[in-house]
PDB file of C-alpha atoms in Angstrom:
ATOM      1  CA  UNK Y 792      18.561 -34.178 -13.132  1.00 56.00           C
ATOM      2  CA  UNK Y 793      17.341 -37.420 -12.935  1.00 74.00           C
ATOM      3  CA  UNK Y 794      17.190 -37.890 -16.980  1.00 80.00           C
ATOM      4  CA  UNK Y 795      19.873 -38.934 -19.544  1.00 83.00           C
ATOM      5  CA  UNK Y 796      20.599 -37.884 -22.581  1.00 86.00           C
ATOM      6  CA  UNK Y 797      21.252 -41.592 -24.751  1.00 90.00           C
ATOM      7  CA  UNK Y 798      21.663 -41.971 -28.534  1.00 90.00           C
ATOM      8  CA  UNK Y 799      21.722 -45.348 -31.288  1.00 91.00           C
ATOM      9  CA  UNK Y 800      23.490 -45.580 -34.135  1.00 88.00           C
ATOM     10  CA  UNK Y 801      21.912 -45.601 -37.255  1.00 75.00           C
ATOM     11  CA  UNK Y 802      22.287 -49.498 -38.806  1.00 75.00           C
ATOM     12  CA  UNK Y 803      22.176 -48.080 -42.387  1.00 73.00           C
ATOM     13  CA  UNK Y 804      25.016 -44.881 -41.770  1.00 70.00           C
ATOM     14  CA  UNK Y 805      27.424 -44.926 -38.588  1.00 68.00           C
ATOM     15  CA  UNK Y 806      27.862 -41.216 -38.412  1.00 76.00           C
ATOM     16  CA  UNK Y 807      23.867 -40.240 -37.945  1.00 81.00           C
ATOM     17  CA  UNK Y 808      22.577 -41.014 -34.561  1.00 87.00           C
ATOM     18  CA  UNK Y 809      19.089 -40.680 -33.120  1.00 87.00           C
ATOM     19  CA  UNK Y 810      18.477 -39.451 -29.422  1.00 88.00           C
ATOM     20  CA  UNK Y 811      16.406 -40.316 -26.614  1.00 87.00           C
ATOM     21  CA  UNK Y 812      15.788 -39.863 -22.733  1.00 86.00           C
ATOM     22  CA  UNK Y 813      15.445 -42.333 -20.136  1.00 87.00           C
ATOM     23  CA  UNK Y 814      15.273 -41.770 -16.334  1.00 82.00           C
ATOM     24  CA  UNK Y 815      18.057 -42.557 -14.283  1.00 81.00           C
ATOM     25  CA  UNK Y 816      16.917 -45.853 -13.518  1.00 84.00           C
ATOM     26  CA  UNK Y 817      16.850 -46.793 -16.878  1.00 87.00           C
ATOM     27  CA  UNK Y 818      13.329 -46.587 -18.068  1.00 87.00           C
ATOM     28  CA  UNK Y 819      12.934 -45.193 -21.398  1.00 89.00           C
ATOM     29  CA  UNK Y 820      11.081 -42.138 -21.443  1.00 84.00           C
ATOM     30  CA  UNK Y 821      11.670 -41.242 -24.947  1.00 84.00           C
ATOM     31  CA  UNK Y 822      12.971 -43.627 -27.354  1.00 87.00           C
ATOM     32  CA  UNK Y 823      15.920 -43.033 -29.838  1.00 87.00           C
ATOM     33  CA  UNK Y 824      14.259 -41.745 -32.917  1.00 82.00           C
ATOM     34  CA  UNK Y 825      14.811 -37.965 -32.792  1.00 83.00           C
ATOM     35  CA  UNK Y 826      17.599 -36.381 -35.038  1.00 81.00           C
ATOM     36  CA  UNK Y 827      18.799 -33.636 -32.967  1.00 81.00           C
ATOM     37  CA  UNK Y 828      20.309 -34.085 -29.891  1.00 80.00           C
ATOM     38  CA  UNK Y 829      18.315 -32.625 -26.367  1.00 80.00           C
ATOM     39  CA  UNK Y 830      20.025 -30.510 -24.928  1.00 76.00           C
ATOM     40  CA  UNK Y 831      19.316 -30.012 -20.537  1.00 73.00           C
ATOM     41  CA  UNK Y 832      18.186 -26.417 -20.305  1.00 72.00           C
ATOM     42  CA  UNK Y 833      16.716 -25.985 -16.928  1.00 68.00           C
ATOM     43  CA  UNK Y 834      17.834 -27.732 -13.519  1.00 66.00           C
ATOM     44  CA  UNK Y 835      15.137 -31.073 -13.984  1.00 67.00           C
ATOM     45  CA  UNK Y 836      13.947 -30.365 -16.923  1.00 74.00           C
ATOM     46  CA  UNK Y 837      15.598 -31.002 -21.166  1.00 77.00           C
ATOM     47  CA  UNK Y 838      14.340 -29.374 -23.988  1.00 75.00           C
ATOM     48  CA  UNK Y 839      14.272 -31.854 -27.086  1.00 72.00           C
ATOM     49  CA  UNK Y 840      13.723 -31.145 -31.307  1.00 70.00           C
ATOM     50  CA  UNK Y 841      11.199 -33.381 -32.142  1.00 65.00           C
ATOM     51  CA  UNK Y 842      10.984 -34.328 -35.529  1.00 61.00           C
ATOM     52  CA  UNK Y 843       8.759 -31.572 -36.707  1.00 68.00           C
ATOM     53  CA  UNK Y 844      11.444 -29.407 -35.260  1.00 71.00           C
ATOM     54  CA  UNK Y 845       9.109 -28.254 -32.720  1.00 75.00           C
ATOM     55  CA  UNK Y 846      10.789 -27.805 -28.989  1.00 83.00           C
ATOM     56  CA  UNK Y 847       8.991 -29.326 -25.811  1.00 82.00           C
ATOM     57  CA  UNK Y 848      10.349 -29.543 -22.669  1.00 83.00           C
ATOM     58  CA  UNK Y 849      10.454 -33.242 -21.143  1.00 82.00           C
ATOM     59  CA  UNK Y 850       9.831 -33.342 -16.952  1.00 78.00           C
ATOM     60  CA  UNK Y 851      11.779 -35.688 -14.689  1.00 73.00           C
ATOM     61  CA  UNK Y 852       8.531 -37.742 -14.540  1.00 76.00           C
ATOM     62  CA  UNK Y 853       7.744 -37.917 -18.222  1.00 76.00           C
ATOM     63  CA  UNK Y 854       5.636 -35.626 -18.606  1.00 81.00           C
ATOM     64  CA  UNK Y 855       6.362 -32.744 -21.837  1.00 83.00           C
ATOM     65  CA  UNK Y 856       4.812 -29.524 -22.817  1.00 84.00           C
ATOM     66  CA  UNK Y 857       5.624 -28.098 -25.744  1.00 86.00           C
ATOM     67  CA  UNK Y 858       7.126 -24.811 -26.749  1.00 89.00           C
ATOM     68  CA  UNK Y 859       6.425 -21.791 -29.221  1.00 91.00           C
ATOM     69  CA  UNK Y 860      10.251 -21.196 -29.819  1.00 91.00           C
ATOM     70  CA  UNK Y 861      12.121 -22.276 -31.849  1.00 88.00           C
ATOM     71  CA  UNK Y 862      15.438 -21.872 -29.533  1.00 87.00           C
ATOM     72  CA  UNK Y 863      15.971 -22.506 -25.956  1.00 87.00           C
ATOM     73  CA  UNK Y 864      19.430 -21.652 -24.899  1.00 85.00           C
ATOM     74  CA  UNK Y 865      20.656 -23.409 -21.131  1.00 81.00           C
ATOM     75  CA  UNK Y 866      19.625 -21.175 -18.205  1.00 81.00           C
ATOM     76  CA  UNK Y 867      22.278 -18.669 -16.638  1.00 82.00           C
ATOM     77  CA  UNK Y 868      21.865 -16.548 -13.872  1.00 81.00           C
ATOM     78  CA  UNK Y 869      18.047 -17.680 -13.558  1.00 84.00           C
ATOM     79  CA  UNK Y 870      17.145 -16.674 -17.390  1.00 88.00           C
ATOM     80  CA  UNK Y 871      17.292 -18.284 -20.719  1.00 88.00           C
ATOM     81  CA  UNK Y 872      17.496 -17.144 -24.188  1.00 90.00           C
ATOM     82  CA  UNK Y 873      14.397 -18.012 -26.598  1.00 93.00           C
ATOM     83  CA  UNK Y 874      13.848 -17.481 -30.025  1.00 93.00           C
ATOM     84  CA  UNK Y 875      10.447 -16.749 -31.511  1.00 94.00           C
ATOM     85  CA  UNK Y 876       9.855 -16.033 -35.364  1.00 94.00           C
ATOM     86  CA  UNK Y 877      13.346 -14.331 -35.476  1.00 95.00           C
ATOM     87  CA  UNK Y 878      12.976 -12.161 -32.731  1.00 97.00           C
ATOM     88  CA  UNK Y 879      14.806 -12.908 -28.990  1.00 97.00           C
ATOM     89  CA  UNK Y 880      14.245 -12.560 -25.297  1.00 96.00           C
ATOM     90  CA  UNK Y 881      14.376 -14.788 -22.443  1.00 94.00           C
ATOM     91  CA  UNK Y 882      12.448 -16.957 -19.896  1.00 92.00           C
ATOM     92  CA  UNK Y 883      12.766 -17.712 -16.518  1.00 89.00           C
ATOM     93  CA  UNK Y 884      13.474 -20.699 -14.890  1.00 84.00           C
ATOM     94  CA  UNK Y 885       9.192 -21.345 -14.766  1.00 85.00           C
ATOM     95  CA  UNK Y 886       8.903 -21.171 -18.354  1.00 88.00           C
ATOM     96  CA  UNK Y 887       7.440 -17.208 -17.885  1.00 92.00           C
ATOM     97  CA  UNK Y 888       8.725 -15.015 -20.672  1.00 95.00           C
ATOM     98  CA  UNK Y 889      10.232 -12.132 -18.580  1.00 95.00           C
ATOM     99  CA  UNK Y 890      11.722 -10.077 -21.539  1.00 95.00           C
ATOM    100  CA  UNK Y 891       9.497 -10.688 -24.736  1.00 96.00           C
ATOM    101  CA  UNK Y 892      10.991 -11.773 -27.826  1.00 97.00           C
ATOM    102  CA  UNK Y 893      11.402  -8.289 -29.771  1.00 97.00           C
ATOM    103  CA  UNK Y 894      15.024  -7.799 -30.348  1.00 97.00           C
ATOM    104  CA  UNK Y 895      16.851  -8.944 -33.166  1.00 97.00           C
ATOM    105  CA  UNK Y 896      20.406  -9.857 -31.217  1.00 94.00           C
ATOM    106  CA  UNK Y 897      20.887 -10.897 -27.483  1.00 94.00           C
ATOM    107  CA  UNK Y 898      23.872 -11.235 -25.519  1.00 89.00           C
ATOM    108  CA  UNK Y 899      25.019 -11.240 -22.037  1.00 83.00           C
ATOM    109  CA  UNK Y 900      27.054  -8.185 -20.919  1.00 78.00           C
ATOM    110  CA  UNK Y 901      28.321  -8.849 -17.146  1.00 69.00           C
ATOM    111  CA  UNK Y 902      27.723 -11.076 -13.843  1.00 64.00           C
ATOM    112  CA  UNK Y 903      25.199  -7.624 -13.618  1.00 64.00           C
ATOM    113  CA  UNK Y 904      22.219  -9.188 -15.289  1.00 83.00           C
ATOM    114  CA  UNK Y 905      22.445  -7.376 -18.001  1.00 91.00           C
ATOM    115  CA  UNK Y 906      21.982  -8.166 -21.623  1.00 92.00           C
ATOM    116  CA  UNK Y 907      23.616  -6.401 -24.794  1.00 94.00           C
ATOM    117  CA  UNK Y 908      20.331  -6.915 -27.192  1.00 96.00           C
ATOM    118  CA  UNK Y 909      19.642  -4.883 -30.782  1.00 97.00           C
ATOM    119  CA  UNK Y 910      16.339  -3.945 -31.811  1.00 96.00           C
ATOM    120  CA  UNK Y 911      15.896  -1.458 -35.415  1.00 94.00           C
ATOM    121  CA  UNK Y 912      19.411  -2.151 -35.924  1.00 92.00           C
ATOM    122  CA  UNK Y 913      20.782  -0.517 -33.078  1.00 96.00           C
ATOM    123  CA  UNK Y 914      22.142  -2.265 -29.895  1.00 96.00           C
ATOM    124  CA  UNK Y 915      21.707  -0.708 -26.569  1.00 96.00           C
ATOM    125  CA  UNK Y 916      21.662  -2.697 -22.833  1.00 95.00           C
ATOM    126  CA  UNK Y 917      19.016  -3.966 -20.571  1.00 94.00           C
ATOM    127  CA  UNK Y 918      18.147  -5.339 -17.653  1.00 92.00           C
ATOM    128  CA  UNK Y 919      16.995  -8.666 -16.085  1.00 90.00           C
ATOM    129  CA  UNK Y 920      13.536  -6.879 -15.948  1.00 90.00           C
ATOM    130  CA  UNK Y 921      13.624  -5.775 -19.835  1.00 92.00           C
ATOM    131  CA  UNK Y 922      14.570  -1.853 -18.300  1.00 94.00           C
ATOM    132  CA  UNK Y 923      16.270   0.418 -21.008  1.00 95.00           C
ATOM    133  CA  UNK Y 924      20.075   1.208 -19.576  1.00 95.00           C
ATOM    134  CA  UNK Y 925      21.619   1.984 -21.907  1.00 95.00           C
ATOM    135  CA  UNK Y 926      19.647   3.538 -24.995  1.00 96.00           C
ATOM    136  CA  UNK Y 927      19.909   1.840 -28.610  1.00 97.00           C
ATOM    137  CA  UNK Y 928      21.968   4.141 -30.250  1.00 96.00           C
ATOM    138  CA  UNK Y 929      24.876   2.345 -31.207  1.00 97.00           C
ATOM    139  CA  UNK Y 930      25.349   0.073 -34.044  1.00 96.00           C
ATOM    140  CA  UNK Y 931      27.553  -2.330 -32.178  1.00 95.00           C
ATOM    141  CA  UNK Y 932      28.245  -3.008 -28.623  1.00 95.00           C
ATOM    142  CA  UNK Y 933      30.182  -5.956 -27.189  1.00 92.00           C
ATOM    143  CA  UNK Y 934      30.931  -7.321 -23.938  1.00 90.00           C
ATOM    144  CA  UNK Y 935      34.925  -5.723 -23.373  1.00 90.00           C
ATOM    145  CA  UNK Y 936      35.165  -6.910 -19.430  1.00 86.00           C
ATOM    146  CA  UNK Y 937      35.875  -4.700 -16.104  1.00 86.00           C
ATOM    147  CA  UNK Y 938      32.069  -3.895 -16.328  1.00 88.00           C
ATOM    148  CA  UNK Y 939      33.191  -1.873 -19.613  1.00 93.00           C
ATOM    149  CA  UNK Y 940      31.525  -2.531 -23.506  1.00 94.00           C
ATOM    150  CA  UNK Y 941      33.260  -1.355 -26.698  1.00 95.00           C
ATOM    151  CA  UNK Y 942      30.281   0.445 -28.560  1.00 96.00           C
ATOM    152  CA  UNK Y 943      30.518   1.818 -32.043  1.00 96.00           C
ATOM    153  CA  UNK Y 944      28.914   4.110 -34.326  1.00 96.00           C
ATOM    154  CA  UNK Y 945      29.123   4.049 -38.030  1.00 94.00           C
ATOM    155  CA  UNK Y 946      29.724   6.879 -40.148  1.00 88.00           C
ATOM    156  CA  UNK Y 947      26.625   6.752 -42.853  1.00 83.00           C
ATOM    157  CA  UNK Y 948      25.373   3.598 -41.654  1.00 78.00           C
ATOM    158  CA  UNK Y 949      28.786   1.779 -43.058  1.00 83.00           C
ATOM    159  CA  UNK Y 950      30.454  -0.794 -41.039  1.00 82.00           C
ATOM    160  CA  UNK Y 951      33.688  -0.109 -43.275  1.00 87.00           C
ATOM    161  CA  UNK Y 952      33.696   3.274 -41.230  1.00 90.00           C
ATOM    162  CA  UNK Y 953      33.385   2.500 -37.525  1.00 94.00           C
ATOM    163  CA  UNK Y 954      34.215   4.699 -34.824  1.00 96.00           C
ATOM    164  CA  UNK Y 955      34.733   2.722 -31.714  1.00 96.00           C
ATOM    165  CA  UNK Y 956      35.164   3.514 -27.846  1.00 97.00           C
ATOM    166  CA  UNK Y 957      33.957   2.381 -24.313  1.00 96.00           C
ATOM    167  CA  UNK Y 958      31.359   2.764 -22.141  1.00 96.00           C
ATOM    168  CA  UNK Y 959      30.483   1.642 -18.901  1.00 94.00           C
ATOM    169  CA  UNK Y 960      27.461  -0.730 -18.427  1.00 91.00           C
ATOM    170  CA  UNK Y 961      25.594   1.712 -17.217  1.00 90.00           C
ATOM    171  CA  UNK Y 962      26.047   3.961 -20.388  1.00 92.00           C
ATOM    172  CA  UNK Y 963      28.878   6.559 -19.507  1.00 96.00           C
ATOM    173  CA  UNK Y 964      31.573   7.424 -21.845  1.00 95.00           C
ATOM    174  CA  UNK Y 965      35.317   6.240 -21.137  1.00 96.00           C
ATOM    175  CA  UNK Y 966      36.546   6.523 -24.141  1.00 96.00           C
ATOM    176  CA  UNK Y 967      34.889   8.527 -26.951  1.00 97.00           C
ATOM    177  CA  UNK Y 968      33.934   6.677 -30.154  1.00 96.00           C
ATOM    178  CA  UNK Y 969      36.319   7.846 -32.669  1.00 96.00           C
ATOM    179  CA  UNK Y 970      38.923   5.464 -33.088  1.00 96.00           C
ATOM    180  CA  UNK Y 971      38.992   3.172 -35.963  1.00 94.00           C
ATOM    181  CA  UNK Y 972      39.850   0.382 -33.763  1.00 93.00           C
ATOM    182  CA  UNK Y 973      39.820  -0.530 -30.319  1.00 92.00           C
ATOM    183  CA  UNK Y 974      41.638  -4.244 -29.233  1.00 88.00           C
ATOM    184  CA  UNK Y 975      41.593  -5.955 -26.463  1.00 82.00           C
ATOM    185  CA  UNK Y 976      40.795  -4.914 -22.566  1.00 77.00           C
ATOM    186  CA  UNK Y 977      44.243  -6.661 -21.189  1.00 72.00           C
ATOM    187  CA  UNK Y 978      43.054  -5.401 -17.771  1.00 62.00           C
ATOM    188  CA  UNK Y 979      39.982  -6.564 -17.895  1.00 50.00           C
ATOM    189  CA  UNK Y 980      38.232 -10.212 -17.394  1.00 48.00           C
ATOM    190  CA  UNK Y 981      36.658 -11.252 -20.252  1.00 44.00           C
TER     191      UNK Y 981
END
């Protein structure tokens, strides 16, 4: 990307470092006195921690803006995951925030573009757009491969007494959720 990641030593304790940015011809664009390590986020562009633990994105030519999250995860399939006050959604590769931060869990699903989130406790699936698919009824969903998600339902809202089974990312029933336990998907490619 044209920037790289460098860190010092500290002289008084030879485990803590301190992190900084310079261009790829060597001028120093940041110097090494931040705690936490950047981390590259977007194609030309790293999100650092500054001191204050404040994010701001630094620019190939220098330039930074900073954030209102307080978590940038790396782009994937053109979105990134961002954490506001608690609550997650994800940006775009511009910085927009495409699916606002409301949901209390996000994960990615399939190559689909579709995101296992959890919002009022219950998880359910959406899109790349923020479009309901799959409604928040269940009280766990996970990723399972094949395009499939194990989803389960507790008996009296108690984990202890799960009921799992399988639906298809688009919310159809494979297996019904009443088995205790459901392993792995040996077919499948997760």
């Amino acid at each position: 990307s044209g920037i790289a990641i460098v860190s010092v030593k500290s002289k008084s304790n030879s485990i803590d470092s301190k992190y900084g940015l310079v261009t790829k011809d060597g001028i120093e664009i940041f110097p090494c006195n931040f705690s936490k390590s950047p981390q590259i986020i977007l194609k030309d562009q790293v999100c650092l921690i500054d001191n204050k633990d404040q994010l701001f994105i630094v620019y190939p030519d220098g330039q930074y803006r900073y954030l209102k999250y307080q978590h940038v995860g790396r782009l994937k399939a053109g979105l990134a995951e961002v954490e506001y006050n608690g609550k997650y959604g994800f940006i775009d590769e511009n910085l927009n925030e495409v699916i606002p931060c409301i949901y209390e869990n996000v994960g990615r699903c399939s190559q689909n573009h579709l995101f296992i989130v959890s919002k009022n406790k219950y998880y359910g699936v959406i899109d790349k757009d923020g479009k309901e698919i799959i409604p928040f009824k269940y009280n766990r969903l996970e990723a399972w491969g094949s395009g499939l998600l194990k989803a389960a339902i507790y008996e009296n809202d108690n984990y202890m007494r799960a009921k799992w089974g399988v639906i298809t990312e688009d919310g159809q029933e494979v297996i019904p959720c009443v088995y205790d336990h459901i392993g792995s998907n040996y077919a499948g490619d997760e």
